[in-house]
Coordinates of C-alpha atoms and ligand atoms in Angstrom, one line a residue:
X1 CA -5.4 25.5 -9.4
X2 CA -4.3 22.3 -8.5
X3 CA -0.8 21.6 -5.8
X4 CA 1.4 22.1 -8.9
X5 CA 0.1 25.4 -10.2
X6 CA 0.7 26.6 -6.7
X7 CA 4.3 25.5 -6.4
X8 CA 5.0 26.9 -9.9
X9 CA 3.2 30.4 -9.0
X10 CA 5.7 30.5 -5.5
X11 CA 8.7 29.9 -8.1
X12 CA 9.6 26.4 -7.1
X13 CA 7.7 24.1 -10.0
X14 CA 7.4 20.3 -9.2
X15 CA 9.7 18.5 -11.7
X16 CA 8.1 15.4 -10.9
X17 CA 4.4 15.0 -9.6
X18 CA 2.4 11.8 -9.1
X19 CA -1.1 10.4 -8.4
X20 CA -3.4 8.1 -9.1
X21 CA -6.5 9.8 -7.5
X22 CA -6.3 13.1 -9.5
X23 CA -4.6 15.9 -11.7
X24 CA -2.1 17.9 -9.7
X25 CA -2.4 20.8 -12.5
X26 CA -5.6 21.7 -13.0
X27 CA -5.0 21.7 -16.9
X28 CA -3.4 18.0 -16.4
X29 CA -5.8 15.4 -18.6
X30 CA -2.9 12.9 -19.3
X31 CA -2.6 9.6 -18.1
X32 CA -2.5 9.3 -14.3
X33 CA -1.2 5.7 -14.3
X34 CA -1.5 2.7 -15.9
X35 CA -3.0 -1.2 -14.7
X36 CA -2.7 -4.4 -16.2
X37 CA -5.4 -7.3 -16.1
X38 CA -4.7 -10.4 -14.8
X39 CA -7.8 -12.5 -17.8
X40 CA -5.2 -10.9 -20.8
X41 CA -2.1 -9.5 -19.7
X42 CA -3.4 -5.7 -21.4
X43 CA -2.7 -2.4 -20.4
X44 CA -4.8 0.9 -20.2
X45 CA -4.1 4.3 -18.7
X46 CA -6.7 6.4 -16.4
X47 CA -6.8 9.9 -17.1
X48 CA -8.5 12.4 -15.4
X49 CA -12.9 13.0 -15.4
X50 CA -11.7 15.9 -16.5
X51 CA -8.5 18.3 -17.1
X52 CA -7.8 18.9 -13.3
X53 CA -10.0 16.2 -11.9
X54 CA -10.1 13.3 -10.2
X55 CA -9.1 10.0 -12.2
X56 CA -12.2 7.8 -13.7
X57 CA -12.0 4.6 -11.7
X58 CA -15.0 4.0 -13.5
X59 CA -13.1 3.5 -16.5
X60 CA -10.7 0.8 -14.3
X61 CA -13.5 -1.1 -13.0
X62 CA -14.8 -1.4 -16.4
X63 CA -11.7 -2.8 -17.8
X64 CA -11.0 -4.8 -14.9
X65 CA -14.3 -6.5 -14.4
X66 CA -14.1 -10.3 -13.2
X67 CA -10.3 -10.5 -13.2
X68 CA -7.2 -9.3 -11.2
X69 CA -5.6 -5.6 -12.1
X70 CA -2.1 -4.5 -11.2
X71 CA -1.0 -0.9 -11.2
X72 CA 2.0 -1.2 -13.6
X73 CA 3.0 2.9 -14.5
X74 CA 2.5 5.4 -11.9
X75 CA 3.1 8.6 -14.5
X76 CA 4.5 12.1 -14.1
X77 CA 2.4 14.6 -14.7
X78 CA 4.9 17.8 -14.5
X79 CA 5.6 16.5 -18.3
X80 CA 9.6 15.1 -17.5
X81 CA 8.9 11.9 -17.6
X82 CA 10.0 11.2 -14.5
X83 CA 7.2 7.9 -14.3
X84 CA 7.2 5.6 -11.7
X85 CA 7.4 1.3 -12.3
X86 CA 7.9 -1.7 -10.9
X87 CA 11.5 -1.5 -8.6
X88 CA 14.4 -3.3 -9.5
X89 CA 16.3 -5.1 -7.7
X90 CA 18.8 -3.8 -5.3
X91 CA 20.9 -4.5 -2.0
X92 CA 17.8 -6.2 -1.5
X93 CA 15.8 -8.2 -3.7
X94 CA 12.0 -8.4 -4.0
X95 CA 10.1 -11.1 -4.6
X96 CA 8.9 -11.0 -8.1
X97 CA 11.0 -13.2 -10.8
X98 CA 14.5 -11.7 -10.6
X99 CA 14.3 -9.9 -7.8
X100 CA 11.7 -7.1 -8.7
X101 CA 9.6 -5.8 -6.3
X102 CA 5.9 -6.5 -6.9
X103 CA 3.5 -5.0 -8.2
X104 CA 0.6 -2.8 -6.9
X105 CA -3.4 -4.1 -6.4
X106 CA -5.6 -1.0 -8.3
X107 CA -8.1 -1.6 -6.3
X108 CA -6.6 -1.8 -2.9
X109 CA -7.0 1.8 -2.0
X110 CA -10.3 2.7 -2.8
X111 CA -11.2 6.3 -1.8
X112 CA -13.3 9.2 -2.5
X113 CA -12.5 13.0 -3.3
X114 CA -15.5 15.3 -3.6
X115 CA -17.2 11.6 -3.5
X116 CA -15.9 10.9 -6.6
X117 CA -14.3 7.4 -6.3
X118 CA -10.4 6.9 -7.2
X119 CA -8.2 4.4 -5.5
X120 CA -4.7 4.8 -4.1
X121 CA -1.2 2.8 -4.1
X122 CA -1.6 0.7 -1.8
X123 CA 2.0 -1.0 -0.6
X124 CA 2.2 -4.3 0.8
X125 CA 5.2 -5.6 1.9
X126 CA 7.3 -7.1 -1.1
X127 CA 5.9 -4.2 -2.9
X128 CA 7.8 -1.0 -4.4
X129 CA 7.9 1.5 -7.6
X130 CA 11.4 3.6 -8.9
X131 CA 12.8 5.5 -11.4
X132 CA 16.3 5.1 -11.4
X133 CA 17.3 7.8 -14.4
X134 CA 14.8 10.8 -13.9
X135 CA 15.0 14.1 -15.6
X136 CA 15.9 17.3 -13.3
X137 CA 15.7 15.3 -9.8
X138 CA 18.2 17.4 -7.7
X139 CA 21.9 15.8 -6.4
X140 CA 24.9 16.8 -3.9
X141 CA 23.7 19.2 -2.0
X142 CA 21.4 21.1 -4.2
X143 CA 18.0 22.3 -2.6
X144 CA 14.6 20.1 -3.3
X145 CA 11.3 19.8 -1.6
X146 CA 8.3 17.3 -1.9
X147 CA 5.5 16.7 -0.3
X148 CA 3.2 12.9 -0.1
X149 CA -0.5 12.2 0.8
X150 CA -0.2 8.6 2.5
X151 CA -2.8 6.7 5.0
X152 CA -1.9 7.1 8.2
X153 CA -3.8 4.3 9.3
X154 CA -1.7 2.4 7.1
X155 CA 2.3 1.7 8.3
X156 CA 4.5 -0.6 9.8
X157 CA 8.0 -1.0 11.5
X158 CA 9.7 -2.4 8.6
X159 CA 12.0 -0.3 6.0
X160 CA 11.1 2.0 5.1
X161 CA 7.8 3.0 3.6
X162 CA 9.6 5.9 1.5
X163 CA 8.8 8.7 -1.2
X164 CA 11.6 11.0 -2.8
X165 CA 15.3 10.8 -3.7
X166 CA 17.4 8.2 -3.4
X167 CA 20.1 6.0 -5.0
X168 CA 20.3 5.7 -8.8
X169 CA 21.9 1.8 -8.9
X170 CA 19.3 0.8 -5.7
X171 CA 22.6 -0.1 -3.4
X172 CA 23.6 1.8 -0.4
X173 CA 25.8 4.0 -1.2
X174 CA 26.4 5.8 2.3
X175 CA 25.2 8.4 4.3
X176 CA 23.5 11.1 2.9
X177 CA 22.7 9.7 -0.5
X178 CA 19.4 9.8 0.1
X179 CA 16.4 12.4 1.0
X180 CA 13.1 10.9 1.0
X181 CA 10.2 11.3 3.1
X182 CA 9.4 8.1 5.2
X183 CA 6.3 7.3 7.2
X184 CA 5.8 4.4 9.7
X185 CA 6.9 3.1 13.1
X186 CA 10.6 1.8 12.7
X187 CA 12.4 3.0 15.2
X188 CA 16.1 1.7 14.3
X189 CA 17.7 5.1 13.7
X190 CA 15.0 8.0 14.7
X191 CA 11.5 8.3 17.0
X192 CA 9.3 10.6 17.8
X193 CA 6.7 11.3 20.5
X194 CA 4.5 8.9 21.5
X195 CA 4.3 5.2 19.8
X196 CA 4.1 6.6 16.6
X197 CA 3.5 5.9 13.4
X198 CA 5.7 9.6 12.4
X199 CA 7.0 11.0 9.6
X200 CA 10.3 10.8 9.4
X201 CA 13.5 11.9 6.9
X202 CA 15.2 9.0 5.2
X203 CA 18.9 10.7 4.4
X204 CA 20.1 6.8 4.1
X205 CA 21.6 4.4 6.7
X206 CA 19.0 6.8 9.4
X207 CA 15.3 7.6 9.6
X208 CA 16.1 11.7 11.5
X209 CA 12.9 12.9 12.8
X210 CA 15.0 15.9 13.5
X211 CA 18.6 17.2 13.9
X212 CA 20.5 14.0 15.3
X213 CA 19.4 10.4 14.7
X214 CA 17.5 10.3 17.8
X215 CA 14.2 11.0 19.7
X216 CA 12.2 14.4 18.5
X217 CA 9.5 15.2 20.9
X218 CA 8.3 17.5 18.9
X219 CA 7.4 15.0 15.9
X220 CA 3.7 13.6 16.6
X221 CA 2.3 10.0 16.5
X222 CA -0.1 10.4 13.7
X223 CA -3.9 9.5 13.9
X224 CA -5.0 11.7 10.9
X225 CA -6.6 8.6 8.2
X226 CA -5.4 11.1 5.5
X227 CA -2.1 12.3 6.4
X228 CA 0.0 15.1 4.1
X229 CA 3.7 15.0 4.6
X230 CA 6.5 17.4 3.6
X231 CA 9.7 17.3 3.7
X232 CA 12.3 19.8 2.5
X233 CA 16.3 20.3 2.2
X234 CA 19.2 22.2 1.1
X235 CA 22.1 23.7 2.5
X236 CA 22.6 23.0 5.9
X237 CA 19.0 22.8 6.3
X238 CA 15.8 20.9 6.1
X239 CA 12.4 20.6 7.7
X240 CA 9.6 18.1 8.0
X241 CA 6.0 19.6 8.0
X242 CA 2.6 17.4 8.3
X243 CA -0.9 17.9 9.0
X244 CA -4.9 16.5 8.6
X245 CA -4.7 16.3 4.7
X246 CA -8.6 16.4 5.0
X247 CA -8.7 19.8 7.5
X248 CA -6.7 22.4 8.8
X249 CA -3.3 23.3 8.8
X250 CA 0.4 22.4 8.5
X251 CA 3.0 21.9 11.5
X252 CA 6.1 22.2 11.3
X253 CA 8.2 18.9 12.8
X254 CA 11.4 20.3 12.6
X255 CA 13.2 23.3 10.7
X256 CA 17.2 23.7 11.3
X257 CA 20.5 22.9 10.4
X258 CA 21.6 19.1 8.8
X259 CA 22.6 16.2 11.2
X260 CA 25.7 16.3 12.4
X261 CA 26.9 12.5 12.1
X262 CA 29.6 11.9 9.1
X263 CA 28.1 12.2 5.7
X264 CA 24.5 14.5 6.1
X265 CA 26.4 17.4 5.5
X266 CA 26.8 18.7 2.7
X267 CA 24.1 15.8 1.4
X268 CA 25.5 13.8 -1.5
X269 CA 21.7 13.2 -3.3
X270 CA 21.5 10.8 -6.3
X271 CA 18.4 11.8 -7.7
X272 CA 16.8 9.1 -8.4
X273 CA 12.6 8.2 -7.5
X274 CA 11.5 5.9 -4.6
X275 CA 7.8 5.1 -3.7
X276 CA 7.6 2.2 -0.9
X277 CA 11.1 1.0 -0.5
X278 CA 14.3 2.1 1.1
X279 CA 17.0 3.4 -1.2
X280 CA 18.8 -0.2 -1.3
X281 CA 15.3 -1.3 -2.3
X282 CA 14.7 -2.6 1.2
X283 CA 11.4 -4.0 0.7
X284 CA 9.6 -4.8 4.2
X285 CA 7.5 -1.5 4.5
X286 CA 4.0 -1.1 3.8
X287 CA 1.9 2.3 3.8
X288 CA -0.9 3.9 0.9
X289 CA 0.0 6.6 -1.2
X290 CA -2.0 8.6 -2.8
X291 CA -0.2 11.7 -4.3
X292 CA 3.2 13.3 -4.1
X293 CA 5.2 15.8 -6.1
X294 CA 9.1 16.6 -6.0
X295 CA 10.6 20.5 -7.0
X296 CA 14.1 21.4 -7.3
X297 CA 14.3 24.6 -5.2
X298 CA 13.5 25.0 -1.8
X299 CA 10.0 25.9 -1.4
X300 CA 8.6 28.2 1.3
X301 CA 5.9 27.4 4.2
X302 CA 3.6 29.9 2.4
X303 CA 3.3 27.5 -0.6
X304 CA 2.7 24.5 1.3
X305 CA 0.3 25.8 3.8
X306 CA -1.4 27.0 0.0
X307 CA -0.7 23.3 -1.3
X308 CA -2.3 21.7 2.1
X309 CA -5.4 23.9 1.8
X310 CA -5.9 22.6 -2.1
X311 CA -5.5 19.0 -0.9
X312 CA -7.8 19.7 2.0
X313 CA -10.1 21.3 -0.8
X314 CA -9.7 17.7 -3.0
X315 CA -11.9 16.8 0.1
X316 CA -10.0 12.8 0.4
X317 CA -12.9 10.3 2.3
X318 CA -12.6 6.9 2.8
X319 CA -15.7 4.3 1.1
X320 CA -16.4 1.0 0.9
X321 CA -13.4 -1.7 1.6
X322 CA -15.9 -4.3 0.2
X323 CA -18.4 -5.0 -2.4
X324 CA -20.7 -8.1 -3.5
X325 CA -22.9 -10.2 -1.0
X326 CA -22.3 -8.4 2.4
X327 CA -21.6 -10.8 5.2
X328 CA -23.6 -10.5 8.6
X329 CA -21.1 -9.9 11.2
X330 CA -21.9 -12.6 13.8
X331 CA -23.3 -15.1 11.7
X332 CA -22.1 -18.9 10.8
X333 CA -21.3 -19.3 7.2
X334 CA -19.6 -22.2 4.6
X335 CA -18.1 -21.4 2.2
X336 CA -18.4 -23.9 -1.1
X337 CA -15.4 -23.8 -3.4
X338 CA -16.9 -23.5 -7.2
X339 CA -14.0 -24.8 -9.6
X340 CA -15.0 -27.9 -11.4
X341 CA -14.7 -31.2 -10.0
X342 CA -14.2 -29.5 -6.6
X343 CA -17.6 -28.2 -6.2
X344 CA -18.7 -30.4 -3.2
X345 CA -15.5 -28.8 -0.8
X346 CA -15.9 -26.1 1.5
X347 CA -13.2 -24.3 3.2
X348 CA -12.6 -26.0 6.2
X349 CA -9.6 -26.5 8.5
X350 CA -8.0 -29.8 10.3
X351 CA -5.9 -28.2 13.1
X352 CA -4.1 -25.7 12.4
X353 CA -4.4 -26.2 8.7
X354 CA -6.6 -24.5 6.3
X355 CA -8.0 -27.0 3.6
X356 CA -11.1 -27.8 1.5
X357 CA -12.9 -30.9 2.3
X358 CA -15.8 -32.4 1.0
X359 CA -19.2 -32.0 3.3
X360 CA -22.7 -32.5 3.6
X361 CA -25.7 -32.7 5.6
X362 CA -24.8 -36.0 7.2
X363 CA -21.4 -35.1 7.9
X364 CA -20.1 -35.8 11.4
X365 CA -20.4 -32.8 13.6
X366 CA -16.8 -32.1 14.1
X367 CA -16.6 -32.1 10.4
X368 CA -19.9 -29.3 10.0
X369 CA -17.8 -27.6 12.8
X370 CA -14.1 -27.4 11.2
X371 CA -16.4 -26.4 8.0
X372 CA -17.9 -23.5 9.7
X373 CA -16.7 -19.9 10.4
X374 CA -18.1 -17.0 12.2
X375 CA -18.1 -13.6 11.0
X376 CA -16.4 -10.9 12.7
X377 CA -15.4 -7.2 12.1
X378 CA -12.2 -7.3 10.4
X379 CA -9.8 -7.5 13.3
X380 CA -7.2 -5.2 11.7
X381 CA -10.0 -3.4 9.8
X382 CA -13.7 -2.8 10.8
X383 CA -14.5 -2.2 6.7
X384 CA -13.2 -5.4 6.5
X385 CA -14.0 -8.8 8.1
X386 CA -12.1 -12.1 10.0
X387 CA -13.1 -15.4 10.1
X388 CA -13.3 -16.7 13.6
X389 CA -13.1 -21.0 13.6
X390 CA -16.6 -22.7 15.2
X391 CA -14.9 -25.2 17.4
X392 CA -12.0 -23.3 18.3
X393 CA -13.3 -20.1 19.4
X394 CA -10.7 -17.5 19.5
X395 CA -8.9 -18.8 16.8
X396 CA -8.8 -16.9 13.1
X397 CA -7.9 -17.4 9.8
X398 CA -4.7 -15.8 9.2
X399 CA -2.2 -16.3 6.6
X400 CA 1.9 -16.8 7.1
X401 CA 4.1 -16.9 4.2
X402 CA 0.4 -16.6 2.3
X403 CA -0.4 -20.1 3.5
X404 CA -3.6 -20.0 5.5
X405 CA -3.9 -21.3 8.9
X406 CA -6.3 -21.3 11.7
X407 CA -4.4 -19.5 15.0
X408 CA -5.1 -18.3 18.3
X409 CA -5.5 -14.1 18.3
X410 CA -2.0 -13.1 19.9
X411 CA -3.6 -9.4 20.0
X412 CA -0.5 -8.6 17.7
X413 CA -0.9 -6.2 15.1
X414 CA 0.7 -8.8 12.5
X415 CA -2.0 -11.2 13.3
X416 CA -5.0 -9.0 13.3
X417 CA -3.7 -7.8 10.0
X418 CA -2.5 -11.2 8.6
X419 CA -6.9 -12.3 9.7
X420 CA -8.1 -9.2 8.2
X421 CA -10.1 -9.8 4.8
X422 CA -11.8 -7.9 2.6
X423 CA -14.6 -9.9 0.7
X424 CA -15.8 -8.5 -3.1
X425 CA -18.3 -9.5 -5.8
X426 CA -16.7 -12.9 -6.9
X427 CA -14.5 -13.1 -9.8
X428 CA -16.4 -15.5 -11.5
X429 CA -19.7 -16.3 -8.8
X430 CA -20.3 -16.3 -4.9
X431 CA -17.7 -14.1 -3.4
X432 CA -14.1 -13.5 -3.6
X433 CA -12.0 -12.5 0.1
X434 CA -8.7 -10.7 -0.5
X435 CA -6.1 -10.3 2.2
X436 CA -6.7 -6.6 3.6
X437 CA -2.8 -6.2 4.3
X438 CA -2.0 -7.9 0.4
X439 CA -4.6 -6.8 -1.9
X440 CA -3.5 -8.3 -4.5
X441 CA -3.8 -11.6 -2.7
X442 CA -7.1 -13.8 -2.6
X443 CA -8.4 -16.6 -0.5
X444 CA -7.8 -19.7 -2.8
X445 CA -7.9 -23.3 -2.6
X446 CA -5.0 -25.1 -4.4
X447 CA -4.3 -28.7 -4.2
X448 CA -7.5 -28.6 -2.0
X449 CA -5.0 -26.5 0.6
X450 CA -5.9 -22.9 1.6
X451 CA -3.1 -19.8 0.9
X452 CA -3.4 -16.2 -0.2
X453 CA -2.9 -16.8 -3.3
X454 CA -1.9 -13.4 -6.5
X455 CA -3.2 -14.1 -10.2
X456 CA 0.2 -15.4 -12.1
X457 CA 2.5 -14.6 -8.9
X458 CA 5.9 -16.8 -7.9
X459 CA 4.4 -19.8 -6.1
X460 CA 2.8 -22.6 -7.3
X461 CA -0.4 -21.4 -5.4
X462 CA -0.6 -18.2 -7.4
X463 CA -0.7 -20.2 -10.8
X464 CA -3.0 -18.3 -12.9
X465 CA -4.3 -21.6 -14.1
X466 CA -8.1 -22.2 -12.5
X467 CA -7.2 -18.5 -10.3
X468 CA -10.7 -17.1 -10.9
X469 CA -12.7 -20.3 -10.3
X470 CA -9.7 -20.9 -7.6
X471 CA -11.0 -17.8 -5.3
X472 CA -14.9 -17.6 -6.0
X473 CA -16.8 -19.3 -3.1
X474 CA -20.4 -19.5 -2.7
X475 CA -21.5 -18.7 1.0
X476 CA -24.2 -19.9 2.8
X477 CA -25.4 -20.6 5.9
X478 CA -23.0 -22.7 8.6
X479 CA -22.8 -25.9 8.5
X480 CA -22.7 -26.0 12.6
Ligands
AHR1 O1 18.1 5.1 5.8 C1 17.3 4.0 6.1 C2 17.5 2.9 5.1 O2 18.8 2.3 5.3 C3 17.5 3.3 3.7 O3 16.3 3.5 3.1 C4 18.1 2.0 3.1 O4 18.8 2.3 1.8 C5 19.1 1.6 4.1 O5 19.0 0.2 4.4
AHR2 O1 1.6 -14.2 4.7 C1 2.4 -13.2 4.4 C2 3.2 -12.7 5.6 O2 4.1 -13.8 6.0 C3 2.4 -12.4 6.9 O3 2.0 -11.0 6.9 C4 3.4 -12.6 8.0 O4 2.8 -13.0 9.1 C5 4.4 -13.7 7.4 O5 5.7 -13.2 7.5

């Protein structure tokens, strides 16, 4: 059986149910979602292996061999159409062409279940998915319940890295017009123990991590790399429930009455869909997803402690954050750029500015030096790599605003993340180094300047003129 069969045999069928790893009915062989390529502009849809099974990324990294793919359709599987695509724009905008919110990398979640590959939604920043006119999504007051497999290695204090209901028009329209699971450190409204990151229930203008918009010692800081949030309400009452999505058993957070400040009681629910983004489409959160449903009736413990051991049973691993050429953490390496006419440039940096300049053998030393980079384990990510600077040790290649720089490690989070890259089999030779924290941003030159740049994105550096030649480099040895 897969989570959905269980909900429907305690009497509380999902009405909308989403993933892009695998089947949530175990006779489900539809479409799980759908990506775009960046060499064409085409479509296709993954389906499952099999009816029940877990999607055929093989069929993905077929069609998106050598180019850029974007995850465009995230479809319902409980057969409402209730699919899931790129979020509009709101109280806030995002930062695609009038005000959308971009687009998902399909390949910046890569996982395993059973240790059959699949690969998650993986939410940068900017990024966000809605469906503002879903069938059967409850409002008011009514009684719902949903649960969300997310990375809990994967968060941030922004808002609000969301799943569930939420405002129809993307505005806020006031307390209680949301009720959506949330998952990440802000701590604005609600905390719980610990530093967190927690799960947390986003009932609009306040994150509760239980009955008033305050601290809940009994809601953890979550370590768990898969973690498997619930979150449940109806009548004055609601509950959030979590636990290990790859062992054991659920806790319960909180179960009791609804929050007493103006508005959260009775709720006033919209119904509408939110993966990633806050219910005005607040678009500074960034967490993984990798499969959530939503029912209309309340469901009981005894079905989610049934749906936790089937996701525990879909056996979720982590696998390789890179592929192509490994690079030999510790050791001096150039980069050459490989678009024509450019050829003799190497990434390089003068200050604090990342560039491409033009070296040889008999180039000055400080020149072999600013030419150089060492390789370390991926400060934000040991699956991943940074690039620490030869003359200014210390200093990594981060981006800011997606331009690259070379800057001291403050020990922040944002900077380890910001000089956290995950190199790949290049797009068209050598390698190719996408951001870890923006996957579907790649280490280009442009105008012989270094940036982060996305295949066909906003800024003139992610002009999908020259993109593939753009971000294929061809390592070798250090110059220095
Ligand atoms: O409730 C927290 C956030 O507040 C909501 O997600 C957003 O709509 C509002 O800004
Ligand atoms: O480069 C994109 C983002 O811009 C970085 O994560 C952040 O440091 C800056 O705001």
């Amino acid at each position: 059986a897969g989570p959905c069969d269980i909900y429907s045999s305690g009497g509380t069928p999902c009405i909308a149910a989403h993933s892009t790893t695998r089947a949530l009915y175990s006779a489900f062989s539809g479409s799980l979602y759908q990506v775009k390529r960046g060499s064409d502009n085409t479509t296709t849809s993954i389906a499952p292996l099999s009816a029940g099974g877990v999607a055929n990324a093989a069929a993905q990294d077929t069609f998106c061999a050598n180019t850029t793919c974007l995850i465009t359709v995230i479809y319902d599987q409980s057969g409402r159409g209730n699919h899931l695509t790129q979020a509009p724009p709101g109280g806030f905008a995002g930062p695609e062409s009038n005000g959308y919110d971009n687009l998902a990398s399909a390949t910046g979640a890569p996982v395993t279940l059973n240790g059959q590959k699949a690969y998650g939604v993986f939410i940068s920043p900017g990024t966000g998915y809605r469906n503002n006119a879903p069938s059967g999504i409850v409002k008011g007051d009514a009684a719902e319940g949903m649960y969300a497999v997310f990375d809990g290695a994967h968060y941030n204090d922004g808002c609000c890295f969301d799943y569930g209901n939420a405002e129809t028009n993307s505005l806020d329209t006031g307390n209680g017009h949301m009720e959506a699971i949330y998952f990440g450190t802000n701590t604005a409204w609600g905390s719980g123990a610990g530093s967190g990151p927690w799960l947390m229930a986003d009932f609009e203008n306040g994150l509760f991590s239980g009955q008033g918009s305050k601290n809940n010692a009994g809601d953890p800081s979550i370590s768990y790399r898969f973690f498997n949030t619930i979150l449940k309400g109806g009548p004055n009452q609601w509950a959030i429930r979590g636990g290990n999505a790859a062992s054991g058993s659920l806790s319960t957070y909180y179960s009791g009455a609804r929050p007493t400040a103006s508005g959260y009681n009775p709720m006033s629910k919209e119904g509408a869909i939110v993966l990633g983004i806050g219910g005005d489409n607040s678009v500074s959160a960034q967490g993984t997803f990798y499969e959530g449903i939503m029912t209309s009736t309340y469901p009981s413990d005894a079905t989610e402690n049934s749906v936790q051991a089937n996701i525990v049973a879909a056996k979720y691993a982590t696998t390789a954050l890179t592929s192509g050429t490994a690079l030999t953490i510790g050791s001096s390496i150039s980069l050459r750029a490989t678009t024509s006419g450019y050829s003799d440039r190497y990434l390089a940096h003068t200050g604090s500015v990342v560039n491409t300049q033009v070296v040889t053998s008999s180039s000055a030393t400080s020149l072999k030096q600013q030419a150089s980079w060492t390789v370390r384990a991926g400060l934000a990510n040991g699956g991943c790599v940074s690039f620490e600077s030869k003359d200014i040790s210390g200093s990594y290649i981060r981006h800011a605003d997606f331009v690259l720089q070379v800057g001291a490690n403050d020990g922040s989070k944002l900077f380890k993340e910001d000089a956290t890259f995950c190199p790949q089999a290049g797009l068209t030779q050598g390698i190719s180094i996408r951001a870890w924290g923006y996957p579907t941003r790649w280490i280009r030159h442009y105008s012989n300047v270094g940036y982060v740049g996305s295949n066909g994105g906003v800024h003139a550096f992610d002009a999908a003129s020259s993109f593939n030649d753009d971000v294929s480099f061809v390592v070798s040895t250090g110059f220095a």
